[in-house]
Coordinates of C-alpha atoms and ligand atoms in Angstrom, one line a residue:
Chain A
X13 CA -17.2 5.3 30.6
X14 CA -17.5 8.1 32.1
X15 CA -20.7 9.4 30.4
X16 CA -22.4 6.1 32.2
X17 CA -20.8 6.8 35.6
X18 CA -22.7 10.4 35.6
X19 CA -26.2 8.2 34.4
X20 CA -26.0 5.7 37.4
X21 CA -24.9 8.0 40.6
X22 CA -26.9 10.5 42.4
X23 CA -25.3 14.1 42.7
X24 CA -24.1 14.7 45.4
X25 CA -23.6 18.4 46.1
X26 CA -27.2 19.5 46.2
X27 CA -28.0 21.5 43.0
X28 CA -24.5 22.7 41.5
X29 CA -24.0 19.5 41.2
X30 CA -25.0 18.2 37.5
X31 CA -23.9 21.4 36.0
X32 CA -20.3 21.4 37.9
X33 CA -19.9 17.7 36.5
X34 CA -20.6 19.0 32.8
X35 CA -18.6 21.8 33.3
X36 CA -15.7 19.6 34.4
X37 CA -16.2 17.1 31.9
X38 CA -16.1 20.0 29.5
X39 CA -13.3 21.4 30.8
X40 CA -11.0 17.6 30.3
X41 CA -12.7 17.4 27.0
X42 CA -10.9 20.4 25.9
X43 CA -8.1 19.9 27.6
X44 CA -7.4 16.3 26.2
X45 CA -8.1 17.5 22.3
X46 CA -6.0 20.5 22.9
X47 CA -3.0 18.1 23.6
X48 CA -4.1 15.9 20.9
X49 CA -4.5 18.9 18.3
X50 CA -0.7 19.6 19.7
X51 CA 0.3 16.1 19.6
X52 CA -1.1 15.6 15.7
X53 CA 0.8 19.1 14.9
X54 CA 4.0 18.1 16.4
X55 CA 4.1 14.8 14.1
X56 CA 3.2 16.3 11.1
X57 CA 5.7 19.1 12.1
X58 CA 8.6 15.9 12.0
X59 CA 7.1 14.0 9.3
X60 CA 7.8 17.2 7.1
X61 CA 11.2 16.1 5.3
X62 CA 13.1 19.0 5.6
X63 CA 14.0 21.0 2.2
X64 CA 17.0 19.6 0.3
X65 CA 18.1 22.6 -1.8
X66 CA 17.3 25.0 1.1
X67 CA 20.5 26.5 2.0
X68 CA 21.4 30.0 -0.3
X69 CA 24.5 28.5 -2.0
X70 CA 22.8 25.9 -3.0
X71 CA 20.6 28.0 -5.1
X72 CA 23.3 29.3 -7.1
X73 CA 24.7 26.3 -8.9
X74 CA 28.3 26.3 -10.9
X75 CA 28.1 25.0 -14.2
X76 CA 31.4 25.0 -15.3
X77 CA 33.8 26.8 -18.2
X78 CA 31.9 28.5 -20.6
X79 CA 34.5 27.7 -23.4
X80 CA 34.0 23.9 -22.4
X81 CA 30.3 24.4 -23.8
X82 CA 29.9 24.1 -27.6
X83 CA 27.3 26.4 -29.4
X84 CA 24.1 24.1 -29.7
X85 CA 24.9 21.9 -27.2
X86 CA 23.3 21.1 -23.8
X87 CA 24.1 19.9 -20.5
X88 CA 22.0 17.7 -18.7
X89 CA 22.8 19.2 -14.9
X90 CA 21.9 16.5 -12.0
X91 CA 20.8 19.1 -9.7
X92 CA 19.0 17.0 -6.8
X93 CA 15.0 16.0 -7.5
X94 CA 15.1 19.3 -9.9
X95 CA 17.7 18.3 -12.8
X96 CA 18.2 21.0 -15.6
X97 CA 19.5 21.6 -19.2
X98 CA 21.8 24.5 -20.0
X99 CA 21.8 25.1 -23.5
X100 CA 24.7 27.7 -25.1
X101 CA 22.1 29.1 -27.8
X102 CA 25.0 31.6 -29.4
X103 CA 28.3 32.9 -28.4
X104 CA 27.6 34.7 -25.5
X105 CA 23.9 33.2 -24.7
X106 CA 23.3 30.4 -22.6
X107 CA 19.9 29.0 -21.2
X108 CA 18.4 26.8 -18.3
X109 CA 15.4 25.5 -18.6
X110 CA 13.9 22.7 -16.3
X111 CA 14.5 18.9 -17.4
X112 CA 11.6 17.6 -15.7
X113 CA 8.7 17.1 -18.2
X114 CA 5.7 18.6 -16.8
X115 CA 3.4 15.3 -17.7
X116 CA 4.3 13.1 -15.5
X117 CA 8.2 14.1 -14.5
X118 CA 9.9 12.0 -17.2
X119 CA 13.5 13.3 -18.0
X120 CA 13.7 14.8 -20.8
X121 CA 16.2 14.4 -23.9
X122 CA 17.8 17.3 -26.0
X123 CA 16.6 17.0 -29.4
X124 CA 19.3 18.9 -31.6
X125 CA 18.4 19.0 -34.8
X126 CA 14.6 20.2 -33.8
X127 CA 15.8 23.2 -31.2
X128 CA 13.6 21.6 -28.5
X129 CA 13.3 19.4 -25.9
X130 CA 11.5 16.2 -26.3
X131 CA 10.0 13.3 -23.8
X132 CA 10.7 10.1 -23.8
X133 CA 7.7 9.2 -22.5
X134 CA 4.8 10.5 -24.6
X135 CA 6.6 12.4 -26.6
X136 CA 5.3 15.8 -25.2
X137 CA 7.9 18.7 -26.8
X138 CA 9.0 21.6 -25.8
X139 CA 10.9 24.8 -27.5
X140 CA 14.0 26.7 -25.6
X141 CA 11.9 29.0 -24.4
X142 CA 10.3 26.1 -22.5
X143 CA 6.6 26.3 -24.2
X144 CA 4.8 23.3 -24.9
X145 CA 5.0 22.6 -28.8
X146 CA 2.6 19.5 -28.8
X147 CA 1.8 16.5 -26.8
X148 CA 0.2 16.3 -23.6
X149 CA 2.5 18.1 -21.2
X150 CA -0.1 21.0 -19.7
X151 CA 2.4 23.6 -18.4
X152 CA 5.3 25.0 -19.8
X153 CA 8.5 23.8 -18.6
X154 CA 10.2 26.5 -15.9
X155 CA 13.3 28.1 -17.3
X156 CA 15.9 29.6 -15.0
X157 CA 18.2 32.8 -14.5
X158 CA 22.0 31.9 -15.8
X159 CA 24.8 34.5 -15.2
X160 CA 28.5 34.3 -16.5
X161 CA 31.5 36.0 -14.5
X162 CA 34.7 35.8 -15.3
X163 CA 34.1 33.1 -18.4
X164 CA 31.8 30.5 -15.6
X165 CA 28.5 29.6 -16.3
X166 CA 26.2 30.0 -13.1
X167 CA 22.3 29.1 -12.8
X168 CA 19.9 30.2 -10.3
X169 CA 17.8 27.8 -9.4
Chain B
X27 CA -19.6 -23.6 33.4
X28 CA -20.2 -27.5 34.0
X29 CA -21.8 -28.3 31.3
X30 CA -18.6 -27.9 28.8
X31 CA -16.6 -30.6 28.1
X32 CA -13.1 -31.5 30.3
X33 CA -9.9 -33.1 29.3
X34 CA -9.1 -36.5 30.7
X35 CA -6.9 -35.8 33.8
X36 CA -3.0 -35.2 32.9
X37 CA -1.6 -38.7 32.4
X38 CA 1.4 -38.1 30.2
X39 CA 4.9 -35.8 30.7
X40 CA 3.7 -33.3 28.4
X41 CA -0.2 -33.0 29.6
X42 CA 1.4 -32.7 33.3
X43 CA 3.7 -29.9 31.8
X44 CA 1.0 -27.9 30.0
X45 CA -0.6 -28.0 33.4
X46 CA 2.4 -26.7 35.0
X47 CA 2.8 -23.7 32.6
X48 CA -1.1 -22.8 32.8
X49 CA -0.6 -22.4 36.2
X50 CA 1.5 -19.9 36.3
X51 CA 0.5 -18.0 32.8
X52 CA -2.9 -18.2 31.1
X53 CA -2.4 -20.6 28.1
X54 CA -5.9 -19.9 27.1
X55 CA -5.5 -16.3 26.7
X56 CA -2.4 -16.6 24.6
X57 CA -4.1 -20.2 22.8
X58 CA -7.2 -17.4 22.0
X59 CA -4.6 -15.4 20.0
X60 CA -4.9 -18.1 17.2
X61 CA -8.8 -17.5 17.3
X62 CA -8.4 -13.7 16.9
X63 CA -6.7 -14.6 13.9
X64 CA -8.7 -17.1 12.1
X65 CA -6.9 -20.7 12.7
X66 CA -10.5 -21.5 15.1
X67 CA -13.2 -19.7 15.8
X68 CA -15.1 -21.8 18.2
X69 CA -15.7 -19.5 20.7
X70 CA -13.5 -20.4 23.9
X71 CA -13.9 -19.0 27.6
X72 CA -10.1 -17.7 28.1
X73 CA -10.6 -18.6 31.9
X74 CA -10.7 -22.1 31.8
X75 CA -7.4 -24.3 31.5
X76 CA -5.7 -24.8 28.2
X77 CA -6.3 -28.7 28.3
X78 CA -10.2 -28.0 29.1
X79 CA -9.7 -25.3 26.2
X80 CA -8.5 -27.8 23.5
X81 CA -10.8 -30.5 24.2
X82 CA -14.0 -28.3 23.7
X83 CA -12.3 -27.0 20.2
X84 CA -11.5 -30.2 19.3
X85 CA -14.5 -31.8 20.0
X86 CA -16.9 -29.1 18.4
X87 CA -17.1 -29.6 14.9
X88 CA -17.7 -26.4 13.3
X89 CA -18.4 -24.3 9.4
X90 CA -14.8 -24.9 7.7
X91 CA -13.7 -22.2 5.7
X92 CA -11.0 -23.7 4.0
X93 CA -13.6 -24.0 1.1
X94 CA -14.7 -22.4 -1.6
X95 CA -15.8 -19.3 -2.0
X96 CA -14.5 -18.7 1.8
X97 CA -11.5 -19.6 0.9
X98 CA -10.5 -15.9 -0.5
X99 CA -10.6 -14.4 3.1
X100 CA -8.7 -17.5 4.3
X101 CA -6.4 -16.7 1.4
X102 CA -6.0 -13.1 2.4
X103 CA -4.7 -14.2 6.1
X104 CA -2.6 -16.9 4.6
X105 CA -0.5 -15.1 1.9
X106 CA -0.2 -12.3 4.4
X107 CA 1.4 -14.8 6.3
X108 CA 3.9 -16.2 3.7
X109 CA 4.9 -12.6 2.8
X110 CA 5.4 -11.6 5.8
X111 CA 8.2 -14.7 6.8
X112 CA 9.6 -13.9 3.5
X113 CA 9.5 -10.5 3.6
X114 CA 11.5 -10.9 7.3
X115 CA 14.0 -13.0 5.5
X116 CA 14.5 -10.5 2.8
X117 CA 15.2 -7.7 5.3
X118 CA 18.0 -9.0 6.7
X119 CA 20.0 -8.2 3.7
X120 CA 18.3 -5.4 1.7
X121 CA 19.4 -1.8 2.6
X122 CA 17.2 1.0 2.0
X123 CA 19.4 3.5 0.7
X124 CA 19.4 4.8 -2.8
X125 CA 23.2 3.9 -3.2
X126 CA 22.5 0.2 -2.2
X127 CA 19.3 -0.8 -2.4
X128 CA 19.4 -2.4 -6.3
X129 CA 23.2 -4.3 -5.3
X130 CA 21.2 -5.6 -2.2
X131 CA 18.8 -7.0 -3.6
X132 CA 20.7 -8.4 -6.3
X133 CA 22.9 -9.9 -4.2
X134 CA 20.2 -11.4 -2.3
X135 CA 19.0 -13.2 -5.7
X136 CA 22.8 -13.6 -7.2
X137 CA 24.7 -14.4 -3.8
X138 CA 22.8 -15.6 -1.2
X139 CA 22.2 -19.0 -0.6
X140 CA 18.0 -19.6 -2.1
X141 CA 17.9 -15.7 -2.1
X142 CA 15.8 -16.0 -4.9
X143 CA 13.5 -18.0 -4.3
X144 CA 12.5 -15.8 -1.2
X145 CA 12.4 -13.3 -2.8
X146 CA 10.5 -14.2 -6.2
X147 CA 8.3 -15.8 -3.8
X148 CA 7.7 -12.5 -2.4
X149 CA 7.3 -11.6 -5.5
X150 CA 4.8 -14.3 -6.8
X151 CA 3.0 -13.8 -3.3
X152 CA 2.3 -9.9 -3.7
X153 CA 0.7 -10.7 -7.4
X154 CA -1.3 -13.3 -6.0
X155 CA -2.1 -11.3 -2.7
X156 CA -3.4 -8.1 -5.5
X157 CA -5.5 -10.7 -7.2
X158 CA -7.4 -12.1 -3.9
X159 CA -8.0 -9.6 -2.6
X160 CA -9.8 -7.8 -5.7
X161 CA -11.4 -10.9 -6.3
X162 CA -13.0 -11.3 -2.6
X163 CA -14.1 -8.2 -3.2
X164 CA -16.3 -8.6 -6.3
X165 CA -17.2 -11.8 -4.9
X166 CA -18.6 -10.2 -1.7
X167 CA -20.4 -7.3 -3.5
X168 CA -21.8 -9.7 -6.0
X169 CA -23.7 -11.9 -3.3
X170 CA -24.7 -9.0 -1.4
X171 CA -22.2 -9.1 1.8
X172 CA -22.2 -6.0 2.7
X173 CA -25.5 -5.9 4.0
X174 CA -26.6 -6.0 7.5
X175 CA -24.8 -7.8 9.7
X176 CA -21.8 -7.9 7.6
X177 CA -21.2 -4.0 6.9
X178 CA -17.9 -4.5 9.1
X179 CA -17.0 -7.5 7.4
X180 CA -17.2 -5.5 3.7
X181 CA -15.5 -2.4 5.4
X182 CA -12.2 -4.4 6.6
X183 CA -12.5 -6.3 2.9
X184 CA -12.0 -2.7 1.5
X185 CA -9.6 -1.8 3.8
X186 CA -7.3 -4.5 3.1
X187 CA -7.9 -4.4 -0.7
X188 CA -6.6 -0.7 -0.3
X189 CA -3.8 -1.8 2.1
X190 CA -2.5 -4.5 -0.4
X191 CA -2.4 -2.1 -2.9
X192 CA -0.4 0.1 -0.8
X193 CA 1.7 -2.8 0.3
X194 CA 2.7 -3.5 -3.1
X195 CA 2.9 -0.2 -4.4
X196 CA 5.2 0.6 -1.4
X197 CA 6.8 -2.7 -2.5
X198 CA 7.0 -2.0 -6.0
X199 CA 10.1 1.1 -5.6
X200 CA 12.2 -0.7 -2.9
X201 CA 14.6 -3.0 -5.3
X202 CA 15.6 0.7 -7.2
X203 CA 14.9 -0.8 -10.5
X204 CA 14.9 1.4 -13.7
X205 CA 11.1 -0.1 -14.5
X206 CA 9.9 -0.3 -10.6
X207 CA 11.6 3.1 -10.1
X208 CA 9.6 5.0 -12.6
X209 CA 6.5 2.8 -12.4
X210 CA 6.7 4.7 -9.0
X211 CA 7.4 7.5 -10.3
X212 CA 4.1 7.8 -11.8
X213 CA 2.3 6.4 -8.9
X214 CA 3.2 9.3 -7.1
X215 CA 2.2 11.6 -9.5
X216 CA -1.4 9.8 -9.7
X217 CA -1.3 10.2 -5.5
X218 CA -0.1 13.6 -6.2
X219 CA -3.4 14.5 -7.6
X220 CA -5.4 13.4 -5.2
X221 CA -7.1 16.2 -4.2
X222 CA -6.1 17.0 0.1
X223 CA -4.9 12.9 0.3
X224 CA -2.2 13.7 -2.2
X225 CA -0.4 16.4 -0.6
X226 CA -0.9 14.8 2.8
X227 CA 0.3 11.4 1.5
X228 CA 3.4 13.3 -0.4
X229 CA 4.6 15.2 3.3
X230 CA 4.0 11.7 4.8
X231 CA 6.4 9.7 2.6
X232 CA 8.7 13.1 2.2
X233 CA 8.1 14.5 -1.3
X234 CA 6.4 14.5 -4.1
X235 CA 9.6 12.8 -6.3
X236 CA 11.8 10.3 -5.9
X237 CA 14.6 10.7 -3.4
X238 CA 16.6 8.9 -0.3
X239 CA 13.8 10.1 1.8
X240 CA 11.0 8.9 0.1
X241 CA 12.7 5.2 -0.3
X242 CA 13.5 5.3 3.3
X243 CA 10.3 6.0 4.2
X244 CA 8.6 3.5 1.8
X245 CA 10.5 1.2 3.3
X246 CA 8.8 1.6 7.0
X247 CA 6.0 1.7 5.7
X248 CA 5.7 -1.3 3.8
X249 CA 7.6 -3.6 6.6
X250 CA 6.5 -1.5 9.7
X251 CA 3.5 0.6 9.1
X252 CA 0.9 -1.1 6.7
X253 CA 1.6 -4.7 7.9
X254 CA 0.7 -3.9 11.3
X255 CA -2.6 -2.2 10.2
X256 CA -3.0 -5.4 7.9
X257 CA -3.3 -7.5 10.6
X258 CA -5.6 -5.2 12.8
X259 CA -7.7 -5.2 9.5
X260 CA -7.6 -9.4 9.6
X261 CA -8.2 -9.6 12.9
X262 CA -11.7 -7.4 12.0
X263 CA -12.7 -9.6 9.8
X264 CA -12.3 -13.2 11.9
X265 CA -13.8 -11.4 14.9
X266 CA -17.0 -10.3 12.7
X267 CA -17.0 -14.2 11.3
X268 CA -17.1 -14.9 14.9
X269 CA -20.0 -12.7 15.5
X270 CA -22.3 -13.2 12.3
X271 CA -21.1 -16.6 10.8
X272 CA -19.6 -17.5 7.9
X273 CA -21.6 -16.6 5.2
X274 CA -23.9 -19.1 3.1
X275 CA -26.0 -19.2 0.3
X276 CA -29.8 -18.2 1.1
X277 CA -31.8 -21.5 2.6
X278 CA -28.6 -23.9 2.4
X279 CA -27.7 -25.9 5.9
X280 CA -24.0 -25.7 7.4
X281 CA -21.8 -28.1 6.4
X282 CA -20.0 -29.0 9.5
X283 CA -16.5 -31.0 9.6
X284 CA -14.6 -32.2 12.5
X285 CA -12.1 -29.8 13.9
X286 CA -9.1 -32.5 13.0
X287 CA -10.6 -32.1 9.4
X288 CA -10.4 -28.1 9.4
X289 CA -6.7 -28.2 10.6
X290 CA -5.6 -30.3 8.2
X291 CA -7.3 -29.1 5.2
X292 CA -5.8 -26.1 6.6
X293 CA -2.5 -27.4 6.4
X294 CA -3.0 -29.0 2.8
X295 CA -3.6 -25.3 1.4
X296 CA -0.9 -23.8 2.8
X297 CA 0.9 -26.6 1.7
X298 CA -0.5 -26.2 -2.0
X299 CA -0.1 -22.1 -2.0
X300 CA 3.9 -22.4 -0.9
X301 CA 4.4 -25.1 -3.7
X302 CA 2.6 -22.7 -6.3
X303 CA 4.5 -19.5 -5.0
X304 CA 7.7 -21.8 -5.8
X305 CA 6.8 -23.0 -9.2
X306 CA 5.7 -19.8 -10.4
X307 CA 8.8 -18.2 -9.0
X308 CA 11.1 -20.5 -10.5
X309 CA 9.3 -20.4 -13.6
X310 CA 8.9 -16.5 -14.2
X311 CA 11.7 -15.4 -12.1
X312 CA 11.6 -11.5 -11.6
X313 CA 13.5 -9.3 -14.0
X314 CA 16.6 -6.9 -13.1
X315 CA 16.3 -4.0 -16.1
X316 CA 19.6 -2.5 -13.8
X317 CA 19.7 0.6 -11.3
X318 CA 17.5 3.2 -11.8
X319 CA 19.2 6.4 -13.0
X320 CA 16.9 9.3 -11.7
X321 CA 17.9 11.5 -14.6
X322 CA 17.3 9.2 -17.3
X323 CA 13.9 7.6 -18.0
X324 CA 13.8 4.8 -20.0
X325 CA 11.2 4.0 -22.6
X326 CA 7.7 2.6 -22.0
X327 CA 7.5 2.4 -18.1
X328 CA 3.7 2.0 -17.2
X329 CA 2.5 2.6 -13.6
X330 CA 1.4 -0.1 -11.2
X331 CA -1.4 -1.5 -13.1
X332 CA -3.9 -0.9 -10.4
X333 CA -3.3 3.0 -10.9
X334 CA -3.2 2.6 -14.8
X335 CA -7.1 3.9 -14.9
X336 CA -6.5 7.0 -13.5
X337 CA -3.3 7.2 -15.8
X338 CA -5.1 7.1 -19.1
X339 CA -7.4 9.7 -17.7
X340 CA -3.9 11.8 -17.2
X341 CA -3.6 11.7 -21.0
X342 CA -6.7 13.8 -21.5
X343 CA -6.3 17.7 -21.6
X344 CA -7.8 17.9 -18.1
X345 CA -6.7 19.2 -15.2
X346 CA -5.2 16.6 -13.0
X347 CA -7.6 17.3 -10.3
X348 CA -10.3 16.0 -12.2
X349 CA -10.0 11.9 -12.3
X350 CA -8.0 12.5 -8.6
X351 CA -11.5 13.6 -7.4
X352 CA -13.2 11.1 -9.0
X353 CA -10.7 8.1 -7.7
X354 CA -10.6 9.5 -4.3
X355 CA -14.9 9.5 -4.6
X356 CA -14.7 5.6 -5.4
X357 CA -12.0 5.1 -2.6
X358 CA -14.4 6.7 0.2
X359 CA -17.7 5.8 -1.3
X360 CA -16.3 2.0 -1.5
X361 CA -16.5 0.9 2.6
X362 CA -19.9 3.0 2.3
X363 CA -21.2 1.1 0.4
X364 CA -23.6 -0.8 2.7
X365 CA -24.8 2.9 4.0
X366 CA -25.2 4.1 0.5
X367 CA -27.5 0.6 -0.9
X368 CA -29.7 1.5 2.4
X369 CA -29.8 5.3 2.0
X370 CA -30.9 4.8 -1.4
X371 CA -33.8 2.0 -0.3
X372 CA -36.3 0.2 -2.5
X373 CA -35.1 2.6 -5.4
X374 CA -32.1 0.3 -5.6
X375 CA -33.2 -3.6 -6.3
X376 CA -29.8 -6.0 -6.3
X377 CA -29.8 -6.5 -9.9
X378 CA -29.3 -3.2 -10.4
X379 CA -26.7 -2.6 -8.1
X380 CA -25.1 -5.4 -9.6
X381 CA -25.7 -4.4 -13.4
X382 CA -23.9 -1.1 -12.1
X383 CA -21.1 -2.5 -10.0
X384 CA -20.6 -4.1 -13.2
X385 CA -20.5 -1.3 -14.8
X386 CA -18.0 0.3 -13.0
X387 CA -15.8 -2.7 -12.9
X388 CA -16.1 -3.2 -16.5
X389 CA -15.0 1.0 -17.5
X390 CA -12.2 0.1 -14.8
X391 CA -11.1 -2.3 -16.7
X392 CA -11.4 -0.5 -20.4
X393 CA -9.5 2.6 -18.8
X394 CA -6.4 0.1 -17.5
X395 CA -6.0 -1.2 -20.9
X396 CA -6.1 2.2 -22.6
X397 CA -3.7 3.6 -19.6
X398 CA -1.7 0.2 -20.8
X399 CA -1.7 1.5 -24.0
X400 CA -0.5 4.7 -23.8
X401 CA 3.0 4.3 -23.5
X402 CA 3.8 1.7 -26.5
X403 CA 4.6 4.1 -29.3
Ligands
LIG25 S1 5.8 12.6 -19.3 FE1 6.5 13.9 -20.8 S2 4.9 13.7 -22.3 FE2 4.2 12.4 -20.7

C-alpha cells in the first residue's frame, strides 16, 4: 500500500523530499519488526513450559530405609519424566542409574539373574554401570550420585 | 449489472422476510461464506440482494465436483466437517488432564448416552481423513496438478495432508491409552529428531516426553490450533478452484449439471460417508488396552504408522539426525514441488517424475512395513 502511494504522488517538499519518505518508511520498517522480533520473543518466552524438577530439593530425592532394600534388588523410583532404578549391589553399595532406555525412552525392566537392565522394547541391554551390552540403544544409560546418612538412601538427580 | 438474472418479486411470508433481513444486514456476504467453503462456487456479486443472489446460483448450471476423481478434495472438506461436529460433542466430556483423561473418555463410550458411536466415529473419520488426504495427493501428483496455475492448489493439498497428520497424531495421545500413549511416545521422539523443527516443535507442545503439559497442550492444539488452520487451508483450495477450474482430463468438455443436481448429490455423499463412519464404527469399535502407566511400557507398541518410516530408519546405528534431515527434506521439498519440476526444465519429462514419485512412494512404503516389523519379537 504504501509502496504505491509513494509511485502515484508527486513530492512535495522540493528535493528532500523522496529521500525523507525512504528514510521514514525505513525508519517504521524497523520500528514495526523490532516489536514484532519482541512480540515473537515474548511468546516463545511463555510457550517455554517451565522446568518441573527445577527447585534444589527436588534434586535430592529420598529413597527410603536402606535395610528395607534387599541385596540384588531394585527399585523402580517414579521420579517425574526422569524415572530411575536404585540397585543395592552389596551391603553397603547401592546404585542409580536412569530407567529411561536411550532408544526411544521405553521403561526399562530389571533383569536379575543377568545383572543388567533390559528393554522391553527392542530388547537393547544394559550393565549396572549403565553401558550398552547389545541392541540398538546408542548411548549409555546416565547413572546417578546416591548418598546414605543415618541408614537412608538419597539420589541426586 | 442488468444483465444478471432477478428473482420474481417477494410474494410469499418468507421471500418478504428474507427481504426484510437483507435490508438491514448483507445476506449475500454472509450467503458467500458457503462459497468460500466449497458448497458453490459460482461466482456471486456480494452487493446484490440475497433473493437476486440465489436465483443466479440456482439458475447457472455449473462443473460438479461431487464426482470422481474430485471427489477426494470434496472429501477432505466433508470429513473435516463430520470430525469437527463430533469432535465438539466429544469435548464436552473429555478432560485433558493426565489423571482423567482415559476415565473420560471411557465414560463417554461406557456411560454416555451413543458416546460411542461419536466417538468411534471420530475414530473411523480420522482413518478415513489419513487415507484421503494421502490419496488426493498421489492422485494430484500423478496427473500433473501441480503445474501452473494450480501450484497453490498442490501447496494447500500438502499442507492439509501434513495438518491431518498432525491432527491425528495430536489425536492419537488424548484418550491416555497404554498403546496411543506410547505410540506417542515415539512420535515425539521421531519429531525430536528433526533437525531445528524438533526442538522448536518440543518447546511448543512443552517437552520432549510425556507429561500434563504436553497432553494439555495437545489438546489445544488439536481442537483449537490446527483445525482453524485446516480450514484457512480449505478455504485455499475452493478459492484457487474458483480461480483456475476444476481440473479435467486434457481435451475433455465440462460436464455441467444443474445446481439442484450438485446439492443434492451433495447431500447423498454426506449421507453415504456418515452411514459408512457408523457401520465401520459399530463394526470395529476402538479398543481400550487400559490407562497408560508412564513407567511401564508395555510390549510391541509401534508409532503412528505414518511416522513408522523414519522409525525403522531409528533401528540403524545412525545418528538420529540422519533420517530427521532427510524427512524434514521431503516435508519442505513437497509444496515445492511445482518450483522444483520447473527449475529442473526439459531435463525432467512427466514419466520420469512419475517413475520417481513412484519410487519414493514405493521405499515409503517398504520402510513402514520394516518400521512395522521391528517391534514383533
Ligand atoms: S527403546 Fe530400548 S531398545 Fe529400543
Amino acid at each position: 500500500m504504501a509502496g504505491s502511494e509513494g509511485r502515484t504522488e508527486q513530492p512535495q517538499g522540493g528535493e528532500s523530499g523522496p529521500g525523507r519518505r525512504q528514510f521514514l518508511r525505513t525508519l517504521s520498517g524497523a520500528f514495526l519488526g523490532i516489536w514484532a522480533l519482541g512480540g515473537a520473543g515474548a511468546l516463545a518466552a511463555y510457550m517455554r513450559a517451565p522446568e518441573e524438577d527445577h527447585s534444589s530439593t527436588d534434586r535430592i530425592v529420598r529413597i527410603g530405609k536402606l535395610d528395607e532394600l534387599r541385596i540384588g534388588e531394585a527399585r523402580l523410583v517414579r521420579h517425574g519424566v526422569s524415572p530411575f532404578f536404585v540397585i543395592r549391589t552389596g551391603s553397603e553399595s547401592v546404585i542409580a542409574l536412569s530407567a529411561v532406555c536411550t532408544h526411544v525412552r521405553c521403561i526399562l525392566d530389571y533383569d536379575h539373574e543377568r545383572r543388567g537392565l533390559v528393554c522391553p522394547c527392542h530388547d537393547g541391554r544394559f550393565d549396572l554401570n549403565g553401558n550398552v551390552v547389545s541392541g540398538p540403544p546408542p548411548r549409555a544409560l546416565p547413572t546417578y550420585e546416591v548418598s546414605t546418612r543415618a541408614g537412608e538412601v538419597f539420589v541426586r538427580v | 449489472m442488468s444483465t444478471l438474472p432477478k428473482a420474481a418479486p417477494a410474494t410469499s411470508r418468507w421471500d418478504r422476510a428474507i427481504d426484510w433481513v437483507d435490508d438491514r444486514v448483507n445476506l449475500s456476504e454472509l450467503f458467500s461464506f458457503l462459497t468460500h467453503f466449497g458448497l458453490i462456487y459460482t461466482p456471486i456479486d456480494t452487493k446484490r440482494p440475497l433473493r437476486d443472489v440465489l436465483h443466479q446460483v440456482r439458475t447457472t448450471p455449473l462443473e460438479s465436483y461431487a464426482r470422481w476423481p474430485h471427489i477426494l478434495g470434496l472429501l477432505t472438506a466433508l470429513l473435516f466437517g463430520l470430525e469437527a461436529v463430533s469432535g465438539i460433542l466429544l469435548a464436552f466430556y473429555y478432560q485433558p488432564t493426565t489423571l482423567s483423561a482415559y476415565d473420560s473418555t471411557r465414560s463417554i463410550v461406557r456411560d454416555v448416552m451413543l458416546g460411542w458411536l461419536v466417538h468411534h466415529v471420530h475414530m473411523w473419520g480420522s482413518y478415513l481423513l489419513c487415507g484421503v488426504v494421502l490419496v488426493r495427493m498421489l492422485r494430484l501428483f500423478w496427473d500433473g496438478l501441480y503445474k501452473a496455475p494450480r501450484e497453490i492448489l498442490w501447496f494447500s493439498a500438502v499442507g492439509l495432508a501434513w495438518l491431518v497428520i498432525q491432527l491425528d497424531f495430536t489425536g492419537l495421545l488424548l484418550p491416555w491409552d497404554v498403546k496411543s500413549y506410547w505410540a506417542a511416545q515415539r512420535g515425539l521422539e521421531i519429531v525430536w529428531s528433526l533437525p531445528i523443527v524438533g526442538p522448536l516443535f518440543s518447546t511448543l507442545v512443552g517437552g520432549r516426553t510425556m507429561s500434563e503439559d504436553v497432553l494439555n497442550r495437545f489438546y489445544v492444539l488439536h481442537i483449537i490450533v490446527l483445525p482453524l488452520m485446516y480450514l484457512g487451508f480449505v478455504y485455499l483450495t475452493f478459492a484457487t478452484m474458483r480461480r483456475v477450474g476444476l481440473s479435467r482430463i486434457a481435451g475433455a468438455v465440462p460436464k455441467l449439471t444443474t445446481f439442484r443436481r450438485h446439492v443434492s448429490d451433495l447431500i447423498v455423499i454426506t449421507l453415504l460417508l456418515f452411514a459408512g463412519l457408523v457401520t465401520l464404527a459399530t463394526l470395529m469399535p476402538y479398543q481400550f488396552h487400559g490407562a497408560a502407566d508412564p513407567y511401564q511400557t508395555p510390549k510391541g507398541t509401534l508409532p503412528p504408522w505414518y511416522m513408522l518410516a523414519p522409525y525403522a530408519l531409528f533401528q540403524l546405528p545412525i545418528p538420529r539426525w540422519i533420517p530427521g534431515l532427510g524427512l524434514l527434506a521431503v516435508a519442505l521439498a513437497l509444496p515445492f514441488l511445482p518450483a522444483i519440476v520447473k527449475g529442473a526444465g526439459e531435463r525432467l519429462d512427466e514419466k520420469r517424475l512419475r517413475m520417481a514419485g513412484l519410487g519414493v512412494f514405493g521405499l515409503w512404503l517398504v520402510l513402514s512395513v520394516l518400521g512395522a516389523l521391528v517391534d514383533r519379537k
